[in-house]
XYZ file of C-alpha atoms in Angstrom:
559
model
C 100.742 84.164 79.105
C 99.255 83.945 76.190
C 97.051 81.205 76.517
C 95.801 82.947 79.923
C 95.085 85.949 77.543
C 93.187 84.403 75.192
C 90.967 82.701 77.903
C 90.790 86.201 79.150
C 89.247 86.893 76.345
C 86.874 84.170 75.341
C 85.502 84.536 79.177
C 84.689 88.375 78.560
C 83.366 87.743 75.388
C 80.896 85.149 76.751
C 80.294 87.042 79.389
C 79.238 90.176 77.402
C 76.908 87.679 75.246
C 75.340 85.515 78.254
C 74.624 88.536 80.059
C 73.146 91.576 77.574
C 69.696 91.257 79.358
C 71.221 92.730 82.215
C 69.021 96.725 82.330
C 69.768 97.169 86.005
C 72.706 96.848 88.681
C 75.643 95.552 87.237
C 75.634 95.479 83.493
C 79.574 95.189 82.456
C 82.984 94.434 84.073
C 86.414 94.066 83.376
C 87.872 93.462 86.743
C 91.985 93.897 85.412
C 91.150 97.296 84.080
C 88.816 98.532 86.705
C 90.205 100.140 90.074
C 89.065 97.784 92.675
C 86.895 99.726 95.373
C 83.390 100.399 97.004
C 80.952 102.488 95.438
C 79.083 104.749 97.827
C 75.370 105.758 96.038
C 72.188 107.856 97.837
C 69.766 107.300 95.200
C 66.240 110.097 95.346
C 63.092 109.249 96.293
C 64.200 106.813 99.143
C 66.342 106.963 102.415
C 68.968 104.688 102.394
C 72.722 104.904 101.641
C 74.336 102.023 99.755
C 77.840 100.911 99.441
C 78.206 98.352 96.573
C 81.304 96.171 95.441
C 82.100 96.313 92.077
C 80.090 93.536 91.352
C 76.760 95.371 92.343
C 75.898 93.517 95.769
C 75.396 95.194 98.922
C 78.196 95.125 101.287
C 76.491 97.548 103.819
C 73.331 99.974 103.982
C 72.506 102.879 106.069
C 68.777 102.255 106.548
C 67.135 105.548 106.617
C 63.879 106.798 108.497
C 60.656 106.558 105.464
C 59.730 109.894 106.007
C 63.125 111.378 105.076
C 65.041 111.737 101.263
C 68.427 112.532 100.356
C 69.396 116.302 100.281
C 71.551 115.411 98.485
C 74.942 113.874 99.484
C 76.588 111.559 101.602
C 80.153 111.270 102.581
C 82.122 108.630 104.541
C 84.992 109.445 106.727
C 87.994 108.080 107.309
C 86.873 106.989 110.832
C 83.982 104.696 109.475
C 81.450 107.222 110.492
C 78.961 108.620 107.465
C 78.241 111.966 107.377
C 74.725 112.712 105.330
C 72.021 115.205 104.508
C 68.293 114.500 104.179
C 64.883 116.574 104.078
C 61.204 115.600 104.730
C 59.615 113.330 102.187
C 56.766 116.596 101.886
C 58.054 119.923 101.437
C 54.742 121.282 100.255
C 53.966 124.869 102.133
C 57.359 125.293 102.971
C 58.705 128.495 102.970
C 61.658 128.023 100.955
C 61.977 125.337 98.589
C 63.606 124.509 94.828
C 65.129 121.436 93.651
C 68.169 120.034 95.637
C 66.542 121.035 98.896
C 67.767 119.604 102.228
C 66.927 120.382 105.816
C 69.155 118.262 108.207
C 73.095 117.145 108.231
C 73.458 113.766 110.559
C 76.360 111.554 111.153
C 75.576 108.079 111.574
C 77.788 105.299 112.940
C 78.977 101.963 111.375
C 75.990 100.359 112.663
C 73.517 103.044 111.838
C 73.094 104.702 114.966
C 72.664 108.521 114.484
C 75.199 110.579 116.863
C 74.372 114.013 115.936
C 71.924 115.793 113.635
C 71.483 119.194 112.837
C 68.257 121.212 110.991
C 68.068 124.346 109.156
C 64.739 124.680 107.193
C 62.234 127.543 108.373
C 61.364 130.843 106.628
C 64.544 132.581 106.560
C 67.190 130.107 105.781
C 67.189 126.221 104.186
C 70.212 123.822 103.612
C 70.460 122.440 100.166
C 72.437 120.332 97.687
C 75.765 119.601 99.254
C 78.090 119.716 102.460
C 82.057 118.995 102.817
C 83.040 117.338 106.066
C 86.096 118.748 107.395
C 88.495 116.807 109.325
C 92.069 118.573 110.769
C 94.017 117.793 113.925
C 91.307 115.083 114.535
C 88.630 117.711 114.855
C 85.328 117.425 112.333
C 83.719 120.370 111.178
C 80.763 120.420 108.453
C 80.382 123.270 105.612
C 77.606 123.337 104.372
C 75.464 125.388 101.341
C 72.394 127.168 102.759
C 69.729 129.635 101.134
C 68.617 132.817 103.028
C 66.050 135.014 102.414
C 66.422 138.560 101.238
C 63.565 140.653 101.286
C 62.329 143.006 98.566
C 63.438 145.883 100.280
C 67.193 144.267 100.814
C 67.196 143.469 96.770
C 66.364 146.873 96.245
C 69.115 148.158 98.236
C 72.111 146.137 96.632
C 70.894 147.738 93.426
C 68.709 144.501 91.974
C 66.952 145.519 88.762
C 63.353 144.090 90.402
C 61.567 144.190 87.187
C 62.861 141.156 86.065
C 62.060 139.186 89.881
C 60.109 136.202 89.808
C 58.911 137.278 93.261
C 59.582 139.876 95.748
C 62.564 138.200 97.470
C 65.852 136.383 96.684
C 67.740 133.598 97.910
C 71.604 133.874 97.834
C 73.610 131.208 98.957
C 75.758 131.565 102.003
C 77.916 129.151 103.238
C 78.410 128.029 106.855
C 80.410 125.648 109.239
C 79.243 123.705 111.864
C 81.139 122.288 115.105
C 79.110 119.012 115.922
C 80.034 119.329 119.241
C 78.779 122.603 120.014
C 75.989 123.393 117.225
C 77.888 126.616 116.589
C 78.127 128.012 113.557
C 82.520 128.548 113.547
C 82.559 130.479 110.295
C 80.421 132.201 107.519
C 80.590 133.456 104.176
C 77.938 134.982 102.485
C 77.389 136.312 98.753
C 75.578 138.948 99.772
C 78.376 140.840 101.283
C 80.707 140.539 97.990
C 78.126 142.234 95.418
C 79.018 144.643 92.405
C 76.397 146.189 90.049
C 76.181 148.729 87.094
C 72.361 149.408 87.506
C 71.695 152.009 90.064
C 74.267 154.370 90.623
C 72.697 155.440 94.052
C 73.597 152.320 95.891
C 77.267 151.851 97.308
C 77.910 148.890 95.792
C 77.853 150.552 91.955
C 80.842 150.082 89.763
C 82.266 148.738 86.636
C 81.475 144.444 86.410
C 84.095 144.217 84.702
C 86.630 145.962 86.425
C 85.680 144.305 89.854
C 85.921 140.396 88.971
C 86.377 139.368 92.623
C 82.971 140.528 93.312
C 79.400 139.043 92.470
C 76.925 141.002 89.916
C 73.404 141.032 91.613
C 71.983 141.753 88.272
C 73.460 138.574 86.170
C 70.239 136.121 85.308
C 71.718 133.717 82.934
C 68.050 132.849 81.553
C 66.206 135.859 82.422
C 63.934 133.773 84.494
C 64.456 136.286 87.978
C 64.223 133.309 90.042
C 64.499 133.319 93.565
C 66.880 130.701 93.934
C 69.782 133.244 92.349
C 72.612 130.767 92.656
C 71.724 127.468 93.218
C 74.910 126.361 94.239
C 75.241 122.620 94.088
C 78.619 121.255 95.085
C 81.129 122.135 97.538
C 84.921 120.962 98.206
C 87.632 121.876 100.242
C 91.032 121.899 100.125
C 92.637 121.660 103.558
C 96.274 122.388 102.834
C 95.502 125.769 101.425
C 92.144 126.645 103.280
C 90.292 126.947 100.338
C 86.230 126.510 99.259
C 85.582 125.368 95.894
C 81.948 126.068 95.094
C 80.162 125.282 91.866
C 77.321 127.591 90.609
C 75.604 126.215 87.667
C 73.167 129.555 87.368
C 76.371 131.581 86.563
C 77.848 128.548 85.023
C 81.018 128.945 86.938
C 83.106 127.486 89.890
C 84.217 130.072 92.491
C 87.088 129.476 94.888
C 86.857 131.257 98.373
C 89.584 131.746 100.945
C 88.626 129.973 103.722
C 91.723 131.120 105.859
C 89.645 134.548 106.571
C 87.623 134.859 109.958
C 83.990 135.642 109.706
C 84.407 139.258 109.854
C 86.954 139.107 107.140
C 84.923 136.776 105.386
C 82.496 139.861 105.026
C 84.895 142.203 103.624
C 87.539 142.469 100.834
C 90.784 142.449 102.936
C 92.371 139.463 105.157
C 93.176 135.689 104.981
C 95.942 134.307 103.304
C 94.792 135.663 99.904
C 94.369 139.163 101.394
C 91.072 139.459 99.580
C 88.979 138.926 102.602
C 85.141 136.928 101.237
C 85.576 138.110 97.390
C 86.342 135.745 95.058
C 89.773 134.184 94.955
C 88.936 132.486 91.405
C 86.379 132.109 88.862
C 85.701 130.237 85.797
C 83.615 129.132 83.140
C 81.616 131.754 82.148
C 83.495 135.217 81.644
C 80.156 136.561 80.576
C 78.824 136.597 84.053
C 81.437 139.621 85.043
C 81.124 141.145 81.582
C 84.572 139.949 80.180
C 83.315 137.786 77.655
C 80.089 136.809 75.604
C 78.634 132.940 74.993
C 81.784 132.104 72.792
C 83.796 132.198 75.518
C 81.329 130.252 77.674
C 83.169 126.487 78.912
C 80.901 125.718 81.680
C 77.242 124.864 81.073
C 75.147 124.223 84.239
C 78.027 121.896 85.960
C 77.626 119.532 88.860
C 80.518 118.059 91.090
C 83.354 120.907 90.885
C 85.797 119.325 93.087
C 89.979 119.255 93.868
C 91.127 116.634 92.393
C 93.087 115.197 95.316
C 91.080 112.398 97.078
C 93.025 108.726 97.127
C 95.269 109.853 94.859
C 99.211 110.785 95.179
C 100.379 114.112 95.070
C 102.936 113.229 92.230
C 99.962 112.430 90.047
C 99.697 114.423 87.013
C 96.121 115.345 87.697
C 96.613 116.397 91.340
C 94.894 119.025 92.689
C 93.328 120.034 89.350
C 89.595 120.838 89.023
C 87.355 118.134 87.998
C 83.764 118.474 86.923
C 80.613 116.934 85.027
C 79.465 119.654 82.323
C 75.749 118.816 82.035
C 74.487 120.888 79.227
C 77.159 121.116 76.696
C 75.128 119.887 73.932
C 71.495 119.310 73.405
C 71.549 115.862 73.402
C 75.255 115.250 75.612
C 77.350 116.454 78.733
C 81.165 116.179 78.936
C 83.590 115.769 81.915
C 86.571 118.121 82.303
C 89.324 118.699 84.101
C 91.687 121.663 84.340
C 94.682 123.141 85.925
C 93.179 126.411 87.489
C 97.169 127.484 87.900
C 97.662 127.817 91.639
C 100.822 130.303 92.531
C 101.642 129.620 96.046
C 104.175 132.486 96.085
C 101.226 134.803 95.118
C 99.047 133.008 97.076
C 96.159 133.418 94.014
C 95.050 131.821 90.594
C 95.917 132.312 86.856
C 94.806 136.084 85.733
C 95.032 136.331 82.081
C 94.628 140.521 82.155
C 90.423 140.435 81.805
C 89.881 136.683 82.868
C 91.072 134.166 84.882
C 92.643 130.969 83.192
C 93.110 128.889 81.523
C 92.217 129.397 78.399
C 90.660 126.047 77.768
C 90.673 122.430 79.583
C 93.230 119.967 79.966
C 90.948 116.745 79.747
C 87.600 116.650 77.741
C 85.802 113.627 77.367
C 82.388 112.373 76.131
C 80.597 108.983 76.557
C 83.704 106.552 74.413
C 80.738 104.884 72.648
C 77.640 106.928 72.164
C 77.760 110.536 73.395
C 73.819 110.852 74.024
C 74.093 108.122 76.872
C 76.211 110.759 78.947
C 73.281 113.382 78.750
C 72.007 114.421 82.064
C 70.449 118.454 82.580
C 71.150 118.422 86.249
C 72.874 116.194 89.142
C 75.767 114.081 87.753
C 79.388 113.826 88.720
C 83.025 112.541 87.673
C 85.630 110.965 89.761
C 89.142 110.694 88.651
C 90.765 107.387 90.167
C 93.615 106.390 91.360
C 94.510 104.096 88.342
C 94.015 107.023 86.171
C 90.142 105.674 84.762
C 87.306 107.997 84.837
C 83.922 106.948 86.773
C 80.980 108.937 85.720
C 77.678 108.928 86.948
C 74.792 110.260 84.930
C 72.554 111.374 87.421
C 68.884 111.664 85.992
C 69.431 108.295 84.429
C 71.329 106.498 87.315
C 73.835 105.090 85.227
C 77.321 104.973 85.935
C 80.382 103.972 84.041
C 84.194 103.885 84.517
C 86.670 104.337 81.484
C 90.122 104.048 80.429
C 92.087 106.989 79.588
C 91.966 105.542 76.029
C 88.017 105.416 76.451
C 87.726 101.567 77.013
C 84.652 101.324 79.410
C 85.683 98.789 82.085
C 82.498 98.872 84.115
C 79.079 99.777 83.887
C 76.239 100.242 86.657
C 72.550 101.044 86.438
C 71.156 102.093 89.698
C 68.235 99.448 90.300
C 65.389 101.622 92.108
C 62.127 102.781 89.893
C 60.924 106.394 91.785
C 61.954 104.756 95.330
C 61.163 101.013 94.961
C 63.374 98.540 93.660
C 63.316 97.719 89.984
C 63.367 93.893 88.716
C 65.867 92.927 86.769
C 64.735 93.287 82.975
C 62.597 96.582 83.776
C 63.725 99.248 81.321
C 64.369 102.492 83.263
C 63.953 105.924 81.611
C 64.681 109.620 82.700
C 64.074 110.498 86.387
C 62.871 107.121 87.343
C 66.380 106.344 89.333
C 68.133 109.884 89.863
C 71.382 109.502 91.481
C 73.160 112.568 93.055
C 76.387 111.329 92.409
C 78.851 108.072 93.066
C 81.574 107.870 94.762
C 84.483 104.975 94.969
C 86.197 104.266 98.069
C 89.568 102.119 97.593
C 89.674 98.341 99.297
C 92.165 99.975 101.639
C 90.352 103.049 102.808
C 90.663 103.517 106.647
C 86.768 103.923 107.130
C 86.524 100.425 105.434
C 89.437 98.499 107.319
C 88.337 95.757 109.725
C 84.284 96.119 108.710
C 82.161 93.535 107.642
C 82.143 93.670 103.659
C 80.420 90.400 102.950
C 77.773 90.248 100.512
C 74.236 91.075 101.383
C 72.539 90.666 98.174
C 71.551 93.434 95.486
C 69.019 96.176 95.683
C 67.309 94.878 92.425
C 64.761 92.098 92.513
C 65.354 89.011 90.723
C 68.688 89.748 90.424
C 71.240 87.910 88.010
C 73.539 86.302 90.738
C 75.900 84.615 88.156
C 76.696 88.178 86.092
C 79.736 88.963 88.228
C 81.559 85.182 87.975
C 80.915 85.350 84.551
C 83.033 88.251 84.575
C 85.834 86.946 87.157
C 87.815 84.261 85.362
C 88.739 81.616 87.519
C 92.508 81.124 88.297
C 93.273 77.189 89.085
C 97.132 78.492 90.316
C 95.921 79.458 93.474
C 94.716 76.046 94.242
C 97.396 74.021 92.000
C 100.252 75.550 93.809
C 98.565 75.688 97.352
C 99.207 79.434 97.342
C 98.778 81.460 100.454
C 99.688 85.478 101.836
C 100.229 86.215 105.226
C 99.895 88.416 107.047
C 96.947 90.316 105.455
C 96.837 93.524 105.792
C 100.615 93.630 106.795
C 103.369 96.191 107.478
C 107.328 95.565 107.346
C 106.969 92.341 105.684
C 104.484 89.959 103.894
C 105.072 86.310 103.337
C 104.326 83.957 100.125
C 103.448 80.280 100.795
C 103.255 77.816 97.985
C 103.814 74.160 97.325
C 107.678 73.789 97.974
C 107.799 71.302 94.916
C 107.145 74.219 92.500
C 109.266 76.449 90.994
C 107.821 79.771 90.382
C 107.980 83.308 89.421
C 106.901 86.313 91.620
C 105.682 89.966 91.190
C 103.979 92.446 92.787
C 102.233 95.548 91.374
C 100.534 98.246 92.893
C 97.101 99.387 92.042
C 98.379 101.589 89.467
C 99.972 98.814 87.624
C 103.627 99.532 88.562
C 106.145 96.851 89.527
C 107.203 96.853 93.207
C 108.747 93.653 93.428
C 110.114 90.862 91.086
C 111.817 87.463 91.915
C 112.461 84.650 89.276
C 112.721 80.689 89.679
C 112.202 80.763 93.521
C 111.907 77.297 95.213
C 111.739 76.056 98.624
C 107.775 76.888 99.285
C 108.217 80.339 101.144
C 109.577 83.582 100.073
C 109.421 86.787 102.414
C 109.262 90.181 100.729
C 110.153 93.489 102.507
C 107.282 95.701 102.298
C 108.970 98.642 104.572
C 109.162 100.657 101.574
C 105.767 100.364 100.069
C 103.569 103.150 100.435
C 100.245 101.948 102.490
C 97.153 100.469 100.052
C 96.439 97.319 98.144
C 98.868 95.205 96.091
C 98.666 92.506 93.313
C 100.443 88.854 93.801
C 101.155 87.784 90.234
C 102.585 84.276 90.022
C 103.825 82.827 86.636
C 102.138 85.939 84.982
C 98.637 85.285 86.702
C 97.008 87.423 89.164
C 97.023 85.255 92.671
C 96.018 87.380 95.144
C 95.763 90.676 96.878
C 97.074 91.860 99.663
C 96.772 95.271 101.923
C 99.870 97.296 103.347
C 99.258 99.515 106.332
C 101.982 100.904 108.291
């Protein structure tokens, strides 16, 4: 084992020296510490959605119309379909436009066939930024964020101070839920229904803002610009178990939670739903000044992106389960952070932590900068965080198209640079700068993700031109034990039983670890050439087989 570790150290050291010229695509990789999976990216300024393995090679691509651009997200469903957003590449003359603008939602099959499409982009409403597919009892619906135009008369009617209005209209956000089978809106929530203000006492929504933290101050303006794009909501997530929506609202420097157990009528009011609050905010956090309950000294979030419940691909017993993760963009002038915090859910009160004047908690549970150079994780917009099943953090620094995976101890175990310049493939060796390879988010799907089972995931090459085709092999140490011992694992995937076969003349030690590194099975000094392992109590997922202390293959359990 000592010699194996020394060998691996030498391999990794050599690889890092031999491949320092890599400037795009895979930059570094420690496969034994990285979480194995497939990375979904939808880079800006081009129409394609790419699925990459951890070597940075394309294993699938959903090609888009050359006249379309991201609008901005794509999600792979468990049935293998892709739900994605897009917009026309030309938007000059559009009645409603701001950064992150969308227009279309599509569903594509694995073979790229479009099976459904919906468009919202006119003088009154426009889709933007993010969606959240919901699959419940086998039925798919899609939550989406949209702008809705409000005229000057409507703005005045709700007590907005128009002296700081950029133009004679506002575009507050609303959330719609679409049924792809009918194109009907099956649920709606409008921020405009939940306003308060202390500017005009003649209006019915006049009140003390600090005494009404579950309502939205129509006169809150974080930079004093009076921008029509008042909220600019850039992230949407859904908790199926609690029927709650998490909305990331960067111009308020907050996240909001909304009760989706309401009807549309209740969502327009302050009563109804499991929380009994109707469509008023169940929770808000990040900037108490937005509801007159604090100052800049109390602010925790700074133009954040990718607010989400941590519940994808991880176990409910994980200590981070159901907490909130986020990319905190503008924390410093030259660095960003990623953060996780516990919003303090009380299932008995069906509500969140409230500390008397503000929502809790007081601080984050976790804050991380780039462990080597904090300026390498700085993005004024875009970007994402994913908490992985092995507790690693996958970070995408959107304005630089730079993604990296780090352990809880701050060890970087994987790095990738989106190899696109202005929508065209970059060449290995190109030095990319800010905004050339914008990447809204990166999501990693486990190798045993249902939507990937039985799909062809063989390499289709690289995005970049003149790729370094040897880089990943340099990071993957050779392992002669599989050949020398003639090791076979079958069936794979397996259900109740897995068989390990080897040269019967050999005595071996067998260990099986799950992807988090927990020992699930062990047998020492085994002979006879065949060992059957009962996997009936194993959870569904991928497992590593270790023979005589060496990594000797991987198998999947699917009950």
